[in-house]
Coordinates of C-alpha atoms and ligand atoms in Angstrom, one line a residue:
M1 CA 116.9 110.1 91.8
S2 CA 117.2 111.2 88.3
S3 CA 114.9 109.9 85.6
D4 CA 115.5 109.4 81.9
Q5 CA 112.4 109.5 79.7
D6 CA 113.8 108.3 76.4
E7 CA 110.3 108.3 74.9
Q8 CA 107.2 110.1 76.0
S9 CA 104.8 108.1 78.2
T10 CA 101.7 109.2 80.0
D11 CA 102.6 106.9 82.9
S12 CA 106.1 108.1 83.3
P13 CA 107.2 109.1 86.8
D14 CA 107.8 112.7 87.6
A15 CA 111.0 114.3 86.3
A16 CA 114.1 114.7 88.4
D17 CA 113.3 116.4 91.6
T18 CA 114.8 117.7 94.8
V19 CA 114.0 115.4 97.7
A20 CA 114.7 116.0 101.4
P21 CA 117.2 113.5 102.7
Q22 CA 115.5 110.3 103.6
A23 CA 116.4 106.9 105.1
A24 CA 114.6 103.7 106.0
R25 CA 114.6 101.4 108.9
S26 CA 111.5 99.4 109.4
E27 CA 107.7 98.9 109.1
A28 CA 107.0 100.0 112.7
S29 CA 108.6 99.8 116.1
T30 CA 107.0 96.4 116.7
A31 CA 108.2 95.1 113.4
V32 CA 111.7 96.3 114.3
D33 CA 111.5 94.2 117.5
I34 CA 110.8 91.1 115.5
L35 CA 113.7 91.7 113.2
D36 CA 116.1 92.6 115.9
T37 CA 115.5 89.4 117.9
G38 CA 117.3 87.4 115.3
D39 CA 114.3 85.7 113.8
S40 CA 115.2 87.0 110.4
S41 CA 118.5 85.2 110.5
L42 CA 116.7 82.0 111.6
S43 CA 114.3 82.3 108.7
R44 CA 117.2 82.8 106.3
R45 CA 118.8 79.5 107.4
Q46 CA 115.4 77.8 106.9
V47 CA 115.1 79.3 103.5
L48 CA 118.4 77.9 102.5
A49 CA 117.5 74.5 103.9
G50 CA 114.1 74.4 102.2
A51 CA 114.9 75.8 98.8
G52 CA 115.6 72.6 97.0
G53 CA 112.6 72.0 94.9
A54 CA 112.1 73.3 91.4
G55 CA 109.8 72.6 88.6
L56 CA 106.9 73.9 86.6
L57 CA 103.6 74.2 88.3
A58 CA 100.8 71.9 87.1
A59 CA 97.1 72.5 87.5
T60 CA 96.5 71.8 91.1
P61 CA 93.6 70.4 93.1
I62 CA 92.6 71.7 96.5
P63 CA 94.2 71.5 99.0
L64 CA 97.2 72.9 97.2
T65 CA 100.6 71.5 97.4
L66 CA 102.7 73.6 95.2
Q67 CA 106.0 73.1 93.6
R68 CA 108.4 75.9 94.1
P69 CA 108.4 77.9 90.8
R70 CA 111.4 78.0 88.7
Q71 CA 113.3 81.2 89.6
Q72 CA 114.1 83.4 86.7
R73 CA 117.9 83.4 86.3
A74 CA 119.6 86.7 86.6
S75 CA 120.3 87.8 83.0
A76 CA 123.0 89.9 81.5
G77 CA 123.1 92.5 78.9
A78 CA 119.8 93.5 77.4
T79 CA 118.1 90.1 78.0
P80 CA 114.6 90.7 79.3
E81 CA 113.9 89.9 83.0
Q82 CA 111.4 90.9 85.7
I83 CA 108.6 90.5 83.0
H84 CA 105.1 91.5 84.2
L85 CA 101.7 92.4 82.8
T86 CA 99.3 95.2 83.9
W87 CA 95.9 96.1 82.6
G88 CA 95.6 99.0 80.2
R89 CA 92.8 101.6 80.1
D90 CA 90.2 98.8 79.3
P91 CA 91.2 95.3 80.5
A92 CA 89.0 93.8 77.8
T93 CA 91.1 95.3 75.0
S94 CA 94.4 96.5 76.4
I95 CA 97.3 95.3 78.5
A96 CA 100.9 96.5 79.1
V97 CA 104.0 94.3 78.9
S98 CA 106.8 95.6 81.1
W99 CA 110.3 94.3 81.8
A100 CA 113.8 95.3 82.7
S101 CA 117.3 94.5 81.6
P102 CA 120.8 95.1 83.2
E103 CA 121.9 97.1 80.2
P104 CA 120.0 99.4 77.8
A105 CA 118.1 97.5 75.1
V106 CA 118.2 98.5 71.5
R107 CA 114.8 98.6 69.8
P108 CA 112.9 96.8 72.6
R109 CA 109.6 95.4 71.3
V110 CA 106.8 92.9 71.8
L111 CA 105.7 90.5 69.1
L112 CA 102.0 89.8 69.6
S113 CA 100.1 86.9 68.1
G114 CA 96.4 86.5 68.2
P115 CA 94.2 83.4 68.0
G116 CA 93.6 83.8 64.2
G117 CA 97.3 83.6 63.5
G118 CA 97.8 87.3 62.9
S119 CA 100.7 89.0 64.5
R120 CA 102.1 92.5 65.0
V121 CA 104.9 94.3 66.7
A122 CA 104.5 96.9 69.4
S123 CA 107.4 99.1 70.3
A124 CA 108.3 99.5 73.9
V125 CA 108.9 102.8 75.7
R126 CA 112.2 102.9 77.7
R127 CA 112.1 104.4 81.2
S128 CA 115.1 104.5 83.5
Y129 CA 116.0 106.0 86.8
T130 CA 119.1 106.3 88.9
D131 CA 118.7 105.0 92.4
G132 CA 119.2 107.8 94.9
I133 CA 121.3 105.7 97.3
S134 CA 123.4 103.3 95.2
G135 CA 123.6 105.4 92.0
E136 CA 122.7 102.4 89.9
V137 CA 120.9 103.0 86.7
V138 CA 117.8 100.8 86.2
W139 CA 116.5 100.3 82.7
T140 CA 112.8 99.3 82.1
Y141 CA 110.6 98.9 79.1
H142 CA 106.9 99.1 78.5
A143 CA 104.8 98.1 75.5
Q144 CA 101.1 99.0 75.4
L145 CA 99.1 96.4 73.6
T146 CA 95.7 97.9 72.5
G147 CA 92.9 97.0 70.2
L148 CA 92.7 93.5 71.6
A149 CA 89.6 91.3 71.5
P150 CA 87.8 90.7 74.8
G151 CA 88.1 87.3 76.6
T152 CA 90.8 86.2 74.2
V153 CA 94.1 84.4 74.7
Y154 CA 97.1 86.0 73.0
S155 CA 100.7 85.0 72.9
Y156 CA 103.6 87.4 73.0
A157 CA 107.4 87.4 72.8
I158 CA 109.9 90.0 73.9
R159 CA 112.8 91.0 71.8
A160 CA 115.6 93.6 71.5
D161 CA 118.3 93.8 68.8
N162 CA 120.9 93.2 71.5
D163 CA 119.0 90.9 73.8
G164 CA 121.5 88.0 73.4
A165 CA 118.8 85.4 73.8
A166 CA 118.8 82.4 71.6
E167 CA 115.1 82.1 72.0
P168 CA 113.0 85.1 73.0
F169 CA 110.9 85.0 76.2
S170 CA 107.4 84.1 75.3
A171 CA 104.1 83.6 77.2
T172 CA 100.4 83.9 76.9
F173 CA 97.7 86.0 78.5
R174 CA 93.9 86.4 78.4
T175 CA 92.1 89.7 78.1
A176 CA 89.1 90.4 80.4
P177 CA 85.6 89.5 79.2
R178 CA 83.3 92.2 78.0
G179 CA 80.0 92.8 79.8
R180 CA 78.6 90.9 82.8
A181 CA 80.6 87.6 82.8
P182 CA 82.1 85.5 85.6
F183 CA 85.7 85.9 86.5
R184 CA 88.2 85.1 89.2
F185 CA 90.9 87.3 90.8
T186 CA 93.3 86.7 93.7
S187 CA 95.0 89.0 96.2
F188 CA 97.6 89.4 98.9
G189 CA 100.1 92.1 99.9
D190 CA 103.5 92.2 101.6
L191 CA 105.2 89.7 99.3
A192 CA 109.0 90.4 99.7
T193 CA 111.4 88.2 97.8
P194 CA 112.6 84.6 98.3
S195 CA 116.2 85.8 98.6
P196 CA 117.6 85.3 102.1
R197 CA 120.0 88.2 101.5
W198 CA 117.4 90.8 102.1
V199 CA 115.7 92.2 105.2
L200 CA 112.1 90.9 105.5
S201 CA 112.5 88.5 102.6
Y202 CA 111.6 84.8 103.0
G203 CA 111.2 81.7 100.9
Q204 CA 107.4 81.7 101.2
S205 CA 107.4 84.5 98.7
A206 CA 108.1 82.0 95.9
Y207 CA 105.3 79.6 97.0
A208 CA 103.0 82.6 97.2
V209 CA 103.6 83.4 93.5
A210 CA 103.0 79.7 92.7
A211 CA 99.8 79.9 94.7
V212 CA 98.5 82.7 92.5
E213 CA 99.4 80.7 89.4
S214 CA 97.7 77.6 90.7
F215 CA 94.3 79.3 90.8
Q216 CA 94.7 80.7 87.3
P217 CA 93.0 84.0 88.1
L218 CA 92.2 86.5 85.4
F219 CA 94.4 88.9 87.4
H220 CA 96.0 89.4 90.8
L221 CA 95.9 92.3 93.2
L222 CA 99.2 93.0 95.0
N223 CA 98.3 95.2 98.0
G224 CA 101.5 97.1 98.6
D225 CA 104.8 96.6 100.4
L226 CA 106.0 94.7 97.4
C227 CA 109.6 93.9 98.3
Y228 CA 110.9 96.2 101.1
A229 CA 113.8 97.5 99.1
D230 CA 113.8 100.6 101.4
L231 CA 114.9 98.3 104.3
N232 CA 117.9 97.4 102.3
P233 CA 118.9 100.9 101.4
A234 CA 122.3 100.2 99.8
H235 CA 120.8 97.4 97.6
Q236 CA 117.4 98.7 96.6
S237 CA 117.5 97.9 92.9
E238 CA 118.9 94.4 93.7
V239 CA 115.9 93.7 95.9
W240 CA 113.5 95.0 93.2
R241 CA 115.3 92.7 90.8
D242 CA 114.8 89.6 92.9
F243 CA 111.2 90.6 93.5
G244 CA 110.5 91.1 89.8
N245 CA 112.1 87.8 88.8
N246 CA 110.1 86.0 91.5
C247 CA 106.8 87.5 90.4
Q248 CA 107.5 86.8 86.7
A249 CA 106.5 83.1 87.2
S250 CA 102.9 84.4 87.4
A251 CA 103.0 88.1 86.4
A252 CA 104.2 87.3 82.9
H253 CA 101.0 85.3 82.3
R254 CA 98.3 87.6 83.9
A255 CA 98.1 91.1 85.1
W256 CA 99.4 91.8 88.6
M257 CA 97.9 95.1 89.7
P258 CA 99.8 96.8 92.6
C259 CA 99.3 99.7 94.9
P260 CA 102.0 101.5 96.8
G261 CA 102.7 100.7 100.4
N262 CA 104.8 102.5 103.0
H263 CA 107.8 100.5 101.9
E264 CA 107.7 101.7 98.3
I265 CA 108.7 105.1 99.8
E266 CA 112.5 105.2 99.2
F267 CA 115.4 107.4 99.8
G268 CA 115.9 110.1 97.2
N269 CA 113.7 108.5 94.6
G270 CA 111.2 111.1 93.7
P271 CA 108.9 113.6 95.5
Q272 CA 107.1 110.7 97.3
G273 CA 110.0 108.3 97.1
L274 CA 107.9 106.2 94.6
G275 CA 110.3 106.6 91.7
S276 CA 111.3 102.9 91.5
Y277 CA 107.7 101.8 91.7
L278 CA 106.5 104.3 89.1
T279 CA 109.3 103.5 86.7
R280 CA 108.7 99.8 86.9
Y281 CA 104.9 99.8 86.5
T282 CA 102.7 101.0 83.8
L283 CA 99.3 101.6 85.3
P284 CA 95.9 103.0 84.2
D285 CA 95.9 106.8 84.0
N286 CA 94.1 108.6 86.8
G287 CA 94.1 111.8 84.8
V288 CA 95.7 113.9 87.6
P289 CA 98.7 115.7 86.2
G290 CA 101.9 115.1 88.2
L291 CA 100.3 112.3 90.2
R292 CA 99.8 109.6 87.7
G293 CA 100.5 106.0 88.7
R294 CA 100.0 106.5 92.4
W295 CA 96.3 105.6 92.3
Y296 CA 94.0 104.4 89.5
A297 CA 90.8 102.4 88.6
F298 CA 89.9 99.7 86.1
R299 CA 86.8 97.9 85.3
V300 CA 86.3 94.1 84.7
S301 CA 82.9 92.7 83.9
S302 CA 80.4 94.2 86.5
A303 CA 83.1 95.2 89.0
L304 CA 85.1 98.5 89.3
F305 CA 88.5 98.1 91.0
V306 CA 89.9 101.2 92.7
S307 CA 93.5 101.1 93.7
L308 CA 94.5 103.8 96.2
D309 CA 97.7 105.1 97.8
A310 CA 96.9 105.3 101.5
D311 CA 100.3 106.8 102.2
D312 CA 98.5 110.0 101.3
V313 CA 96.1 109.9 104.2
V314 CA 97.5 107.7 107.0
Y315 CA 98.8 109.2 110.2
Q316 CA 101.4 106.5 110.7
D317 CA 104.9 107.4 109.7
A318 CA 106.3 104.1 108.4
G319 CA 108.2 104.9 105.2
A320 CA 112.0 105.2 104.9
F321 CA 113.7 106.0 108.1
V322 CA 117.3 106.3 109.5
A323 CA 117.2 105.0 113.1
G324 CA 120.9 105.8 113.8
P325 CA 123.3 106.0 115.4
G326 CA 125.1 106.3 112.0
P327 CA 123.8 108.3 109.1
L328 CA 123.0 106.9 105.7
T329 CA 125.5 108.0 103.1
P330 CA 124.6 107.6 99.4
A331 CA 127.3 106.2 97.2
A332 CA 129.5 108.6 95.4
G333 CA 127.8 109.6 92.2
A334 CA 124.3 108.9 93.5
G335 CA 123.8 112.6 93.9
G336 CA 122.3 112.7 97.4
D337 CA 123.5 114.2 100.6
T338 CA 124.2 112.2 103.8
I339 CA 121.0 111.5 105.6
P340 CA 121.2 112.1 109.4
P341 CA 119.8 109.8 112.0
G342 CA 116.2 110.6 113.0
T343 CA 115.2 111.4 109.4
S344 CA 112.0 109.8 108.1
F345 CA 110.1 110.2 104.8
Y346 CA 106.6 111.2 105.8
I347 CA 104.3 112.0 102.9
R348 CA 100.8 112.3 104.5
G349 CA 98.8 114.8 102.5
Y350 CA 101.1 114.8 99.4
S351 CA 98.3 115.0 96.9
G352 CA 96.7 118.0 98.6
G353 CA 93.3 116.3 98.5
A354 CA 93.5 115.4 94.8
Q355 CA 93.3 111.7 95.5
T356 CA 90.2 111.9 97.7
A357 CA 88.5 114.2 95.2
W358 CA 89.3 111.7 92.4
L359 CA 88.0 108.9 94.6
E360 CA 84.7 110.6 95.2
R361 CA 84.3 111.4 91.4
T362 CA 85.2 107.8 90.6
L363 CA 82.8 106.2 93.1
A364 CA 80.0 108.5 92.2
A365 CA 80.3 107.7 88.5
A366 CA 80.4 104.0 89.3
R367 CA 77.3 104.0 91.4
A368 CA 75.5 106.0 88.6
D369 CA 76.5 103.3 86.1
H370 CA 73.9 100.6 85.7
S371 CA 76.5 98.2 84.2
I372 CA 78.6 98.2 87.4
D373 CA 77.5 96.2 90.5
W374 CA 80.6 95.8 92.6
I375 CA 83.1 98.3 93.8
I376 CA 86.3 96.8 95.2
V377 CA 89.0 98.9 96.7
Q378 CA 92.7 98.0 97.0
M379 CA 95.0 99.9 99.4
H380 CA 97.9 98.9 101.6
Q381 CA 97.3 100.4 105.1
D382 CA 94.3 99.4 107.2
A383 CA 91.2 101.0 108.6
A384 CA 90.2 97.8 110.5
S385 CA 93.1 95.6 111.7
S386 CA 93.5 94.2 115.2
S387 CA 97.0 92.7 114.9
A388 CA 98.8 93.0 118.2
T389 CA 102.3 92.6 116.8
G390 CA 101.6 94.6 113.7
N391 CA 100.7 98.2 113.0
G392 CA 96.9 98.2 113.7
S393 CA 94.3 100.6 112.3
D394 CA 94.7 104.2 111.1
L395 CA 92.3 107.0 111.8
G396 CA 93.5 108.8 108.7
I397 CA 91.8 106.3 106.4
R398 CA 88.6 106.4 108.6
Q399 CA 88.5 110.2 108.3
A400 CA 89.2 110.6 104.6
W401 CA 87.7 107.6 102.9
L402 CA 85.3 105.5 105.0
P403 CA 82.6 108.1 104.6
L404 CA 82.9 107.8 100.9
F405 CA 82.9 104.0 101.1
D406 CA 79.6 104.3 103.0
R407 CA 78.0 106.9 100.7
Y408 CA 78.8 104.9 97.6
Q409 CA 78.5 101.4 99.0
V410 CA 81.9 100.1 98.5
D411 CA 81.6 96.3 98.8
L412 CA 85.1 95.1 99.6
V413 CA 88.4 96.8 100.8
L414 CA 91.5 94.7 100.4
C415 CA 94.6 95.7 102.3
G416 CA 98.0 94.5 103.6
H417 CA 100.4 96.1 106.0
D418 CA 99.8 93.7 108.9
H419 CA 101.2 90.3 107.9
D420 CA 98.2 88.2 108.7
Y421 CA 94.5 87.6 107.8
E422 CA 91.5 89.4 109.2
R423 CA 88.0 89.9 108.0
S424 CA 85.6 92.5 109.3
F425 CA 81.8 92.3 109.6
P426 CA 80.1 94.6 107.1
V427 CA 80.6 98.1 108.5
R428 CA 78.8 101.4 108.0
G429 CA 79.1 104.6 109.9
F430 CA 81.0 104.8 113.2
D431 CA 80.8 104.6 116.9
A432 CA 81.9 107.9 118.4
M433 CA 84.5 108.2 121.1
A434 CA 84.9 104.4 121.4
G435 CA 88.7 104.6 121.8
R436 CA 91.1 105.4 124.6
D437 CA 94.6 106.7 124.8
A438 CA 97.1 103.9 125.0
A439 CA 99.1 105.7 127.6
T440 CA 96.6 107.6 129.7
G441 CA 93.3 105.8 129.2
E442 CA 91.6 109.0 128.3
P443 CA 88.7 108.8 125.7
V444 CA 89.9 109.2 122.1
Q445 CA 87.9 109.7 118.9
T446 CA 88.8 106.7 116.7
L447 CA 85.7 106.8 114.5
R448 CA 85.4 103.1 115.2
P449 CA 83.7 101.4 112.2
H450 CA 80.2 100.3 113.1
P451 CA 79.3 96.7 112.3
V452 CA 75.8 96.4 110.7
T453 CA 75.7 92.9 112.1
T454 CA 77.8 90.9 114.5
A455 CA 76.3 87.5 113.5
D456 CA 79.0 85.8 111.5
A457 CA 76.9 84.3 108.8
S458 CA 78.6 83.0 105.7
V459 CA 76.6 85.3 103.5
F460 CA 76.6 89.1 103.7
D461 CA 74.8 91.7 101.8
S462 CA 77.5 94.2 101.1
S463 CA 75.1 96.9 100.0
E464 CA 74.4 97.2 103.7
G465 CA 78.0 97.5 104.8
T466 CA 81.6 97.3 103.6
V467 CA 83.8 94.2 104.3
H468 CA 87.4 94.9 105.0
L469 CA 90.0 92.1 104.5
I470 CA 93.6 92.3 105.8
L471 CA 95.7 90.3 103.4
G472 CA 99.3 91.1 104.4
C473 CA 99.9 87.4 104.1
G474 CA 102.2 87.2 101.0
G475 CA 105.6 86.1 102.0
T476 CA 107.6 88.3 104.4
S477 CA 109.9 86.8 107.1
A478 CA 107.9 88.6 109.8
P479 CA 104.3 87.2 110.2
L480 CA 102.2 89.3 112.5
D481 CA 99.4 86.9 113.2
E482 CA 99.0 87.7 116.9
Y483 CA 95.9 89.6 117.7
G484 CA 94.8 92.1 120.3
V485 CA 92.6 91.2 123.3
D486 CA 91.3 93.6 125.9
A487 CA 92.4 92.1 129.2
A488 CA 89.7 94.0 131.0
D489 CA 86.7 92.5 129.1
G490 CA 88.1 89.8 127.0
L491 CA 87.0 91.4 123.8
R492 CA 89.0 91.8 120.6
Q493 CA 91.1 94.9 120.8
A494 CA 92.7 97.0 118.0
K495 CA 95.5 99.5 118.1
V496 CA 94.7 102.8 116.3
F497 CA 97.0 105.5 115.0
T498 CA 95.3 108.8 115.6
R499 CA 98.4 111.0 115.3
A500 CA 101.7 111.0 113.6
N501 CA 104.5 108.9 115.2
R502 CA 107.4 110.9 113.9
P503 CA 110.9 109.8 115.0
A504 CA 111.8 110.6 118.6
P505 CA 115.2 110.2 120.4
T506 CA 115.7 107.1 122.5
A507 CA 117.7 106.6 125.6
T508 CA 120.6 105.6 123.4
P509 CA 122.4 108.7 122.1
G510 CA 121.9 109.3 118.4
V511 CA 119.3 106.5 118.1
F512 CA 115.8 107.3 117.1
A513 CA 112.5 105.3 117.2
R514 CA 109.0 105.7 116.0
A515 CA 106.3 104.8 118.5
G516 CA 103.5 102.3 117.9
A517 CA 99.8 103.3 117.7
D518 CA 98.7 105.8 120.3
A519 CA 95.1 104.6 120.9
L520 CA 93.2 101.4 121.6
E521 CA 89.6 100.3 120.9
D522 CA 87.5 97.2 121.3
A523 CA 87.4 95.8 117.8
T524 CA 83.6 95.1 117.6
W525 CA 84.0 95.1 113.8
S526 CA 86.4 92.1 113.8
A527 CA 84.7 89.0 112.5
M528 CA 87.5 86.5 111.8
R529 CA 91.2 86.3 112.5
D530 CA 93.7 83.5 111.7
P531 CA 96.2 82.9 114.5
S532 CA 97.5 79.7 113.0
T533 CA 99.8 81.4 110.4
G534 CA 100.6 84.7 108.8
Y535 CA 100.6 83.4 105.2
G536 CA 97.9 82.8 102.7
I537 CA 96.0 83.9 99.6
A538 CA 92.5 85.1 99.0
V539 CA 90.6 83.9 95.9
F540 CA 87.5 85.7 94.6
D541 CA 85.0 84.3 92.2
V542 CA 82.6 86.9 90.8
H543 CA 79.2 85.6 89.7
P544 CA 77.4 88.3 87.7
G545 CA 73.9 86.8 88.1
E546 CA 71.5 85.7 85.5
V547 CA 68.6 88.1 85.8
R548 CA 68.4 91.8 85.2
G549 CA 68.0 93.4 88.7
G550 CA 68.5 90.0 90.3
M551 CA 71.3 89.0 92.7
T552 CA 75.0 88.9 92.0
S553 CA 77.6 87.4 94.3
I554 CA 81.3 87.1 95.1
T555 CA 82.5 83.9 96.7
V556 CA 85.6 84.5 98.8
R557 CA 87.9 81.7 99.8
Y558 CA 91.0 82.3 102.0
F559 CA 93.7 79.6 101.8
H560 CA 96.5 79.6 104.4
A561 CA 99.9 78.0 104.6
V562 CA 100.0 76.6 108.1
G563 CA 103.5 75.9 109.3
A564 CA 105.1 78.4 107.1
D565 CA 105.9 80.9 109.9
P566 CA 109.6 81.0 110.7
V567 CA 108.5 80.3 114.3
N568 CA 105.4 78.2 114.5
P569 CA 102.8 80.2 116.5
A570 CA 101.2 77.1 118.0
S571 CA 104.3 75.1 119.0
G572 CA 107.0 77.8 119.3
R573 CA 109.2 75.5 117.2
A574 CA 111.1 76.6 114.0
G575 CA 109.0 76.5 110.9
A576 CA 109.9 76.7 107.3
P577 CA 108.4 77.8 104.0
T578 CA 105.7 75.4 102.9
P579 CA 104.2 74.6 99.5
T580 CA 100.9 73.6 101.0
Y581 CA 97.9 75.9 101.1
T582 CA 94.6 74.7 102.7
E583 CA 91.3 76.4 102.9
F584 CA 90.7 78.5 106.1
E585 CA 87.3 80.0 105.4
T586 CA 84.7 80.7 102.7
F587 CA 82.1 83.5 102.7
T588 CA 79.9 85.0 100.1
L589 CA 79.0 88.6 99.4
V590 CA 75.7 89.3 97.7
R591 CA 73.9 92.4 96.4
H592 CA 71.3 93.3 93.8
R593 CA 72.4 94.0 90.3
S594 CA 72.3 97.7 89.3
D595 CA 70.4 97.0 86.1
G596 CA 67.0 96.3 87.7
Ligands
FE2_1 FE1 103.2 98.2 105.3

């Protein structure tokens, strides 16, 4: 990767760097199996068959039956595309407008209009990078809008001198409220794109974007594994383009806040492979030189949102990978060397502890702040997942971050990675030596999260324990909604990575594989799993409470898209993307306000 910083930006990715040869293959060995059985080609046919509808989304009652959103047409020249919003330093007063264009834009800018009829122009910073495999140059633009009024609707338009558009793209957004005020946000991860051309993409991805828009949240959390460009190594920037244009139907109207997943780690694109991600997104500054954009925090109303890059702490090796037998050879002009089979891009520990130190500072400050009640963490990989067909849990997160979540009473942890839905009981502390080696049966330390209750009430006090949600239910072609059961005792069972699964030779000469999780444990922390589908969306309504020192609550509703799986898990018959989302479960978190 080479990067071109035409103008200074505090959020810019790191400068051109030397990167060890990398290549990608898959999420995990189990995910490879799903893809290699041919299910992905089946899903692609279904996508083609089911991709007829189009139209604008109206305000929608529950249950939802969504119309497929109008796909942004591929543009030419400097016409803006892949338009998305992200919060600035203070979501009540600042937001960033970002977009891309096939060719460099001249004088890219945003025209902002406020409710009183006043308007102003904000210049955009241009950031570009050269994809390390294809050699394609990607042009992006970022305009920071600051000094806005809280809780206010603004309209904006995007222009460039050479944009070629008869009418500029225009949309509206709302800034966050100031002080303790109710608000809604939504979340899922693992979105992919609706284009059947790409590995792991599936038509449900378009309906997922429509689902976000139907709930009209203040903002959306996108929990990593955005589009799986790394699994399409010769076409990474094309995959990102389809992803950005799909998201635009919602992300141009409200902030979509991402975190990196293992599939944002790409060949030759920066020291952690995050060059494409970092170039495309403008995110709140974490203040750590050289590592900006990888993790961050922002505050809305009485809630602090902490977005982490778990790639830094997980044991699992699931980034870019060349399985073989052939090498991966970058295009002439891309500047990279041929990547031999058996190469994986493994970045555990890349921040040298800086992320965890930042996390502790951030959590400590939040719990000392009597205007903050809720702490909600977003990351991609999982501390508590019992998917049998997916990746499972990772000891690295349990070691590095769960003690901090306990100490500072993190309320919610929202993840992705396994393409399903799972909710934990509130957990605090751990059960020692509760795991066993998957191969030998010998006891293994998995630091199993300890449930503070196993009564599945509909209301939980999250000051007593942290609730983990797996929300890898966005829109991939590979749902992973089959869950582990211990055949010996009938209890729920989770796989746990307790060591790195680096590539190892297989029986086929020149072909390498990465093993699945090495340990198992009874998942006593698992409260709810959804075996009916791997697709859905979580909707969170934050109620700040009325009385100083009184109770505040978050109502959580999970809506799922039954029948959307490429193969229906109940019937075994072929499924297809579906516009219908119905409620699966509702629960409420409560805690005392911190201003008592
Ligand atoms: Fe993942």
